[in-house]
Short mmCIF file of C-alpha atoms in Angstrom, two decimals:
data_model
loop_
_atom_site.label_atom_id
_atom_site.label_comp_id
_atom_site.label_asym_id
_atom_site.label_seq_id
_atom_site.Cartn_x
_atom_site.Cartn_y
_atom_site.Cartn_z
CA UNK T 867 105.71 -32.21 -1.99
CA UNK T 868 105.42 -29.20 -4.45
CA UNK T 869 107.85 -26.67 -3.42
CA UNK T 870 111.33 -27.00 -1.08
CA UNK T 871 112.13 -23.75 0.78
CA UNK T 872 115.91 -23.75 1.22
CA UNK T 873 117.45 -21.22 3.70
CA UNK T 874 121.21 -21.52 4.63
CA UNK T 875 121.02 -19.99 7.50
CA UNK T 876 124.36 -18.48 9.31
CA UNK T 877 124.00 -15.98 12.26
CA UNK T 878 121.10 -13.33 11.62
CA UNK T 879 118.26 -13.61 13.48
CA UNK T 880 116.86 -10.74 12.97
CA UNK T 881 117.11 -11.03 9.65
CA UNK T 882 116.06 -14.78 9.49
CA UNK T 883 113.07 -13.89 11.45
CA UNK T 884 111.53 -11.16 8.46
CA UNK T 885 112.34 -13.73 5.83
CA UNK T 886 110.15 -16.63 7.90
CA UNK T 887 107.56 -13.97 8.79
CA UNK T 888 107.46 -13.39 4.63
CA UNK T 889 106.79 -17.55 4.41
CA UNK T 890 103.91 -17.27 6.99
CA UNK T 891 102.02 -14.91 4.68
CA UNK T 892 102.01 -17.20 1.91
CA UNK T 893 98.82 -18.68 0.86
CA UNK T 894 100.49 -21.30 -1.18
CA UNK T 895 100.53 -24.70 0.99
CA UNK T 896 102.09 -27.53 -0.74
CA UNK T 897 106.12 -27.00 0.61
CA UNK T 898 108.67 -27.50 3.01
CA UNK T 899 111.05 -25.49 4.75
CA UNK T 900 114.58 -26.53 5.00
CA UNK T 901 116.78 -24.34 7.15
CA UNK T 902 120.39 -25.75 7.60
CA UNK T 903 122.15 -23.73 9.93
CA UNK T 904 126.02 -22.83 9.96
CA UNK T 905 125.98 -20.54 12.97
CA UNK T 906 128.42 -20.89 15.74
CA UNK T 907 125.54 -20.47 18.21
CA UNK T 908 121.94 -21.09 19.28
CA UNK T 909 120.61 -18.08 17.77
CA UNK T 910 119.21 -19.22 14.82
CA UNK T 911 117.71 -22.35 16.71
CA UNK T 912 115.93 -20.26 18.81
CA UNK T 913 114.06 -18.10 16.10
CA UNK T 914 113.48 -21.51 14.34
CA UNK T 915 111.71 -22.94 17.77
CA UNK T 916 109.51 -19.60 17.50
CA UNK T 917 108.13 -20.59 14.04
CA UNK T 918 107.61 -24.44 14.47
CA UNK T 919 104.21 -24.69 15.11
CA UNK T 920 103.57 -21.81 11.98
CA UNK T 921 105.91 -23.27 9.33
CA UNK T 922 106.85 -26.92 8.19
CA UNK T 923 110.25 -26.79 8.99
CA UNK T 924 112.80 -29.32 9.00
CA UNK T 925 115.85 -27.93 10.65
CA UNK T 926 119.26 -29.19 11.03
CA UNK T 927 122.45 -27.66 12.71
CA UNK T 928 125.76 -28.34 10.89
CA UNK T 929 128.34 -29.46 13.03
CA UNK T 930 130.97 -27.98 11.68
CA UNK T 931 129.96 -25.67 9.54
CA UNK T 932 129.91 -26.50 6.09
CA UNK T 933 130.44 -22.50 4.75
CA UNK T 934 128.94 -21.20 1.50
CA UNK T 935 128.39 -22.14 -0.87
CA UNK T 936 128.36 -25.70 0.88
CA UNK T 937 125.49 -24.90 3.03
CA UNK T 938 123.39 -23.97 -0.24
CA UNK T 939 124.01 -27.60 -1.49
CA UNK T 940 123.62 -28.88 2.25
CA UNK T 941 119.79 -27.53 2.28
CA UNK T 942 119.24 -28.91 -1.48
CA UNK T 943 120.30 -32.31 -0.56
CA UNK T 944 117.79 -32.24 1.97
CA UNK T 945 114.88 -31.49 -0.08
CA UNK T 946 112.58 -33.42 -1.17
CA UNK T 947 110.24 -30.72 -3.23
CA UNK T 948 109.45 -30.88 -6.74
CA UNK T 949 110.75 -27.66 -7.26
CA UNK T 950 113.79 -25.86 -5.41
CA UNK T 951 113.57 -22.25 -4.12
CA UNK T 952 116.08 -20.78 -2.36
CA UNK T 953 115.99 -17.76 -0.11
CA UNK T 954 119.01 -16.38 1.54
CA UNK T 955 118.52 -15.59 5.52
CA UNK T 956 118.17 -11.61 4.25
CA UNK T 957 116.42 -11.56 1.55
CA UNK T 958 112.37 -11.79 2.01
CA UNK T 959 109.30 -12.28 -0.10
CA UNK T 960 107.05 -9.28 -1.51
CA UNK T 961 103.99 -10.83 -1.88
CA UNK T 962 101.92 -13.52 0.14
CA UNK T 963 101.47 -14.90 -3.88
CA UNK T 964 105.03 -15.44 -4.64
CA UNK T 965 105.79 -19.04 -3.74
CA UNK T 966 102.42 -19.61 -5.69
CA UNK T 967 103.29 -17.72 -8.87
CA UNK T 968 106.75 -18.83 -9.27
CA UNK T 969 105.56 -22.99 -8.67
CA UNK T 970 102.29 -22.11 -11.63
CA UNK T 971 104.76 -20.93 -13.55
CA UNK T 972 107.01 -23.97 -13.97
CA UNK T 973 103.60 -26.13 -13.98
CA UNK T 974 102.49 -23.98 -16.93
CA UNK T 975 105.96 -24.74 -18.84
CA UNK T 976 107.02 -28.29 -18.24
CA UNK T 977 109.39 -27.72 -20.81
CA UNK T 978 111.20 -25.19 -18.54
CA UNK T 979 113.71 -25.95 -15.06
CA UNK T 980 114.50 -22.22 -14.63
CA UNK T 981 112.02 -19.56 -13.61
CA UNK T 982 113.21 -16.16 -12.04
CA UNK T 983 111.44 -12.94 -10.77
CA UNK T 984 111.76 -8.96 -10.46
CA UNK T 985 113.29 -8.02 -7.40
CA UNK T 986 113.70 -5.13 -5.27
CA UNK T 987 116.96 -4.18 -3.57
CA UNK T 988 116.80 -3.21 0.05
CA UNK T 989 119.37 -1.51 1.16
CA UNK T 990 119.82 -2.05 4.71
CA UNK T 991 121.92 1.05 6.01
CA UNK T 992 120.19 3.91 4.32
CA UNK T 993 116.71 2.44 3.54
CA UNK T 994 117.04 2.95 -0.29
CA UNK T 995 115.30 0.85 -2.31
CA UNK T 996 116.07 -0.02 -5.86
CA UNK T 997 113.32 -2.09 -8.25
CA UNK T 998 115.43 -4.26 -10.76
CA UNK T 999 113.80 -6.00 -13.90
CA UNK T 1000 115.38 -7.85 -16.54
CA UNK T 1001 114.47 -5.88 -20.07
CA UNK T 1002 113.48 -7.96 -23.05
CA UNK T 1003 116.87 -7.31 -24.43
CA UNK T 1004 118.83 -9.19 -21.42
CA UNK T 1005 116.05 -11.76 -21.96
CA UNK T 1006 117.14 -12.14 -25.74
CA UNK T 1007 120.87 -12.48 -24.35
CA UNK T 1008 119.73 -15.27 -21.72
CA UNK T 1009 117.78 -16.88 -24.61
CA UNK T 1010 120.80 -16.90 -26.67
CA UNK T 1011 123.42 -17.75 -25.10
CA UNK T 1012 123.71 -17.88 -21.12
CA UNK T 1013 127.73 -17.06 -21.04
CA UNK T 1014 126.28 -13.40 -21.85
CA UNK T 1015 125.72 -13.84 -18.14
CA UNK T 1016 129.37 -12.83 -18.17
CA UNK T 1017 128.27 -9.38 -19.47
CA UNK T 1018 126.69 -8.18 -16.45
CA UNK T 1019 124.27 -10.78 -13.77
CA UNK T 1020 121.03 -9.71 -15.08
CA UNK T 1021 118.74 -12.65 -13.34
CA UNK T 1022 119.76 -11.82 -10.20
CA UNK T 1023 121.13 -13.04 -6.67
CA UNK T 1024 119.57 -16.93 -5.83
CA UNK T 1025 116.98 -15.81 -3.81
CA UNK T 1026 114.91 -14.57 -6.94
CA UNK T 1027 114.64 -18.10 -8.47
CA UNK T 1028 113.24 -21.33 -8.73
CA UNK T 1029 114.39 -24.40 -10.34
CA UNK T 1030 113.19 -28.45 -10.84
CA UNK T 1031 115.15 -30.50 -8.07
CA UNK T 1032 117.61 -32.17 -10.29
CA UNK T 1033 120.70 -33.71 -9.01
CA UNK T 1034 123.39 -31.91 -11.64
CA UNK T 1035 121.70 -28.23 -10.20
CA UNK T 1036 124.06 -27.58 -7.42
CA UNK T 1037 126.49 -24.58 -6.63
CA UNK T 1038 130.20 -24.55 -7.61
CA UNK T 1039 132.22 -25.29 -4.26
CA UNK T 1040 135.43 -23.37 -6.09
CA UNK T 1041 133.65 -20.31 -6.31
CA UNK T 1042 132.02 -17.48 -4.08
CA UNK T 1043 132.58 -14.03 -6.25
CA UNK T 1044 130.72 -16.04 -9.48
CA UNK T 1045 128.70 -18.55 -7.69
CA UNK T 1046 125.35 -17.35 -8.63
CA UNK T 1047 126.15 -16.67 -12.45
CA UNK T 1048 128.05 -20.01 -12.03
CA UNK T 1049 124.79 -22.03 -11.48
CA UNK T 1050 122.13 -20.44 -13.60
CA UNK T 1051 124.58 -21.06 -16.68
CA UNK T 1052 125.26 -24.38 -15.29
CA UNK T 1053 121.12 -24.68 -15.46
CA UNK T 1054 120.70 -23.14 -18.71
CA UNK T 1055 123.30 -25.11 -20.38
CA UNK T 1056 121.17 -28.41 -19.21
CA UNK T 1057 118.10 -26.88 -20.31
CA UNK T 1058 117.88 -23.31 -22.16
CA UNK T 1059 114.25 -22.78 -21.54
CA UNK T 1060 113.06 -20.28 -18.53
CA UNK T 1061 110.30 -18.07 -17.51
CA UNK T 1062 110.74 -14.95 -16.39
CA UNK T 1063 108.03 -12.85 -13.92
CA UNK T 1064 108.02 -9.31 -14.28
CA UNK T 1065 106.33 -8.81 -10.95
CA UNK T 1066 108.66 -7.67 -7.80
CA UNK T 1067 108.28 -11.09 -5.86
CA UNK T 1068 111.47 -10.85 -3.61
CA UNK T 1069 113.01 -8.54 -1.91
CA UNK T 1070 116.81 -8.59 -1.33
CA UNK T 1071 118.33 -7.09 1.76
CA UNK T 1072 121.90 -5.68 1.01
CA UNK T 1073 124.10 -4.86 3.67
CA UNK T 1074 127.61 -3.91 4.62
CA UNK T 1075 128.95 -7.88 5.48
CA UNK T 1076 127.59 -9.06 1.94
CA UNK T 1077 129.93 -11.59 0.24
CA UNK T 1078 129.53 -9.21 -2.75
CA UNK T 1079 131.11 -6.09 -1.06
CA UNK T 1080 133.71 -8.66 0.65
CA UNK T 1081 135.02 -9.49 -3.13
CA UNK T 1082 134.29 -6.66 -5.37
CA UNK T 1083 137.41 -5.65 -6.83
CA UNK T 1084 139.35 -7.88 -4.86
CA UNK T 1085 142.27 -8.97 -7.61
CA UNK T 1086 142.73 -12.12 -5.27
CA UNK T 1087 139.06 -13.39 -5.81
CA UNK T 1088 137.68 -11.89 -9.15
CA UNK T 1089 140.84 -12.81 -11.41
CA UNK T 1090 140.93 -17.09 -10.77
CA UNK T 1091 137.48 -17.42 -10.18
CA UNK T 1092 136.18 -15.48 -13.55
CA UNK T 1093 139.13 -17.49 -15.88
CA UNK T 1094 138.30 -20.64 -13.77
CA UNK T 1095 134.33 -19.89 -15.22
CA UNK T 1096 135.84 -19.01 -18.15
CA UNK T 1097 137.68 -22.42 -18.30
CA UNK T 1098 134.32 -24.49 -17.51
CA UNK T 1099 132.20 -22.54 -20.09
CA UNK T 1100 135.44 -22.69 -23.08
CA UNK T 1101 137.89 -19.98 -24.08
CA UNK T 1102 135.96 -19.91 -27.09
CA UNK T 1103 132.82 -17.46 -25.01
CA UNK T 1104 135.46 -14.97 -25.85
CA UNK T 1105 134.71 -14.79 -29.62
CA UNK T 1106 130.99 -13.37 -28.11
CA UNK T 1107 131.61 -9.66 -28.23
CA UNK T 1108 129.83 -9.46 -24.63
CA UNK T 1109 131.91 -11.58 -22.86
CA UNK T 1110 135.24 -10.16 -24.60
CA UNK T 1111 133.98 -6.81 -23.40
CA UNK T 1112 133.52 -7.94 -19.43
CA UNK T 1113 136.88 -9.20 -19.78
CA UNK T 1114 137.78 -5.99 -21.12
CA UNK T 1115 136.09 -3.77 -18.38
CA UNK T 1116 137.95 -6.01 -16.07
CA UNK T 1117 141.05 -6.03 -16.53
CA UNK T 1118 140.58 -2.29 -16.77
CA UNK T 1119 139.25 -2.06 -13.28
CA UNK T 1120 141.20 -4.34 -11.24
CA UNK T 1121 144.47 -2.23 -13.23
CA UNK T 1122 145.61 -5.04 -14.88
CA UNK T 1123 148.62 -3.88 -16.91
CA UNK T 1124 150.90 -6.64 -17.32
CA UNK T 1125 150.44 -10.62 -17.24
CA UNK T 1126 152.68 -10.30 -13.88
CA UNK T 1127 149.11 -8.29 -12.38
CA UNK T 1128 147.25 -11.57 -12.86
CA UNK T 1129 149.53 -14.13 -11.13
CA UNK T 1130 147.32 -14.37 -8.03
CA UNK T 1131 147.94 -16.79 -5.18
CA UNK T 1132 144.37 -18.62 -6.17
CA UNK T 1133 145.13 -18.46 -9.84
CA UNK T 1134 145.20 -22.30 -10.97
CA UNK T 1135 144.08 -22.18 -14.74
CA UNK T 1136 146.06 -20.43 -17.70
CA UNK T 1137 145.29 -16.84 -18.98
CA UNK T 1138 144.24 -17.01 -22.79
CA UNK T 1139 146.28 -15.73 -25.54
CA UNK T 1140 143.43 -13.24 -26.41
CA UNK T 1141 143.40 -11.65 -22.43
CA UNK T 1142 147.04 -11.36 -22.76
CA UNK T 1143 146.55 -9.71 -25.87
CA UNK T 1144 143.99 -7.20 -24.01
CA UNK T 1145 146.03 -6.18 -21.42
CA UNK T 1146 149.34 -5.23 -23.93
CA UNK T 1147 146.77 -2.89 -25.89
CA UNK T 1148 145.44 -1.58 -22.71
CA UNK T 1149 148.90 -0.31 -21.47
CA UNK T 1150 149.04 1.60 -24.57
CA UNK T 1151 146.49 4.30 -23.02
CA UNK T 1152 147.43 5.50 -19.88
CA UNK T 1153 144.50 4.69 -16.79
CA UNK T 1154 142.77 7.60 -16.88
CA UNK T 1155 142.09 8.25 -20.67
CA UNK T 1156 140.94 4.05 -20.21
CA UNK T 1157 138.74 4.66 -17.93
CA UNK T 1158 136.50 7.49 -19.88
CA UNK T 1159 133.66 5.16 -21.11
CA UNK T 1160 133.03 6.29 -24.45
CA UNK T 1161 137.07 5.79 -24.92
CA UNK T 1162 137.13 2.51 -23.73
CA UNK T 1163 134.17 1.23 -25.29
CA UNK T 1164 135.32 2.17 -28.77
CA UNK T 1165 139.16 0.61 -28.02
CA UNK T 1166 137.26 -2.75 -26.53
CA UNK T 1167 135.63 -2.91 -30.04
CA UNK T 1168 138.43 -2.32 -32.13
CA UNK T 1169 140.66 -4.68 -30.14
CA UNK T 1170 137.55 -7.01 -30.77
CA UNK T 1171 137.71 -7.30 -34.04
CA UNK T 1172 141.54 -7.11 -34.49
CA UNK T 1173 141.68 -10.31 -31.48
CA UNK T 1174 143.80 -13.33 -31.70
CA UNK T 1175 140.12 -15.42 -31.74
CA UNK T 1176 140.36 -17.97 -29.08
#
């Protein structure tokens, strides 16, 4: 087997049903489908049943549900492919050539585990669509180091991947708000070397329940799981100006202004000397004047090169 198909599936038919109608178009033949499904009720089961004589699925109900990212691991443990790609129950494929394209591509470069596309955001609500590509400079930064990850996600959500099936490739069950970022540094730091397709192979379906929305700017979630990355990857990412500068931007957003502001109830890992440092120069400028970009951005690079160096 070539290719494992890995949906953790939890309570969208409607959408599950576009993303298997996206796997019937595909001309590539070699894979499985593994669909491991959290959902309280039959409704998944019952789209599943509709594609079983059109798709070579492998379905299994968890009982009880395992949650995410558990279910993500759930599905890989179950595969048996060469090659891993995930595909969240809302997200879909562009093309009828994109399980093909992304499998050549980690055939052509044996030396590689990692291979991610361009993508195009769907927005559900309004019907906006948004084409995303990673430019040769993010590229450089993913090349260099993959903690610039910290600077801003620039591969993506999972469903734009693929990756070999190796054991140590599984996601983070500590984290939901850096999950993603989590496990393609996690990859990188095994093995550096990836391919990137710029070609729109996946299209990602964003909508109003997203985990994303659920966390963004949530003090609660963002402030121990970005210091508990920060932990696995070493204080020491913070002596890479990019990383120093997303700390920067948030503790500036969430309105950090004291080292009280980051004693959350999830918190379990210590804040470094040189965030603590951050957030007593920060209270020196007043919210407003911090948050005009061009201020803040030339602050964030003095206080970079005047930082206690972790």
């Amino acid at each position: 087997m070539k290719v494992s198909v890995c949906i953790p599936a939890y309570k969208n038919p409607a959408f599950l049903q576009r993303a298997l109608q996206s796997l019937v178009l595909q001309q590539f033949s070699n894979w499985e489908l593994i669909i491991t499904d959290d959902s309280p009720d039959d409704s998944v089961q019952a789209v599943v049943q509709e594609y079983n004589d059109r798709l070579p699925i492998r379905y299994f109900k968890n009982t009880p549900a395992h949650g995410m990212p558990a279910n993500w691991n759930t599905a890989y443990d179950k595969a048996t492919g060469e090659y891993i790609k995930i595909l969240h129950d809302d997200d879909w494929l562009e093309t009828p050539l994109a399980l093909q394209k992304m499998a050549d591509a980690l055939d052509a470069h044996p030396d590689c585990d990692f291979v991610f596309s361009a993508y195009r955001n769907q927005f559900l609500a309004t019907g906006r669509t948004q084409d995303v590509h990673c430019s040769a400079f993010h590229q450089k930064l993913l090349q260099e180091d993959p903690v610039n990850l910290f600077q801003t996600n620039f591969i993506g959500p999972p469903s734009v991947i693929m990756h070999r099936n190796r054991p140590p490739y599984r996601y983070d069950l500590r984290t939901r708000w850096v999950v993603d970022i989590d496990f393609y540094m996690e990859v990188l730091r095994n093995n550096p070397r990836f391919v990137y397709i710029d070609e729109i192979l996946v299209n990602v379906g964003i909508g109003e329940e997203q985990i994303t929305q659920d966390c963004f700017r949530n003090r609660e979630v963002e402030i121990p799981e970005n210091y508990y990355l920060l932990q696995k990857r070493g204080v020491k990412a913070l002596n890479n100006i990019y990383v120093y500068d997303f700390f920067w931007r948030n503790l500036r957003n969430l309105e950090i202004r004291s080292a009280a502001d980051l004693q959350v109830s999830r918190l379990a890992v210590p804040i470094p000397p040189t965030v603590l440092q951050m957030v007593r120069r920060q209270r020196w400028l007043p919210l407003p004047v911090l948050r005009m970009g061009v201020v803040s951005k030339i602050y964030m690079t003095l206080s970079y090169f005047f930082r206690k160096r972790a």
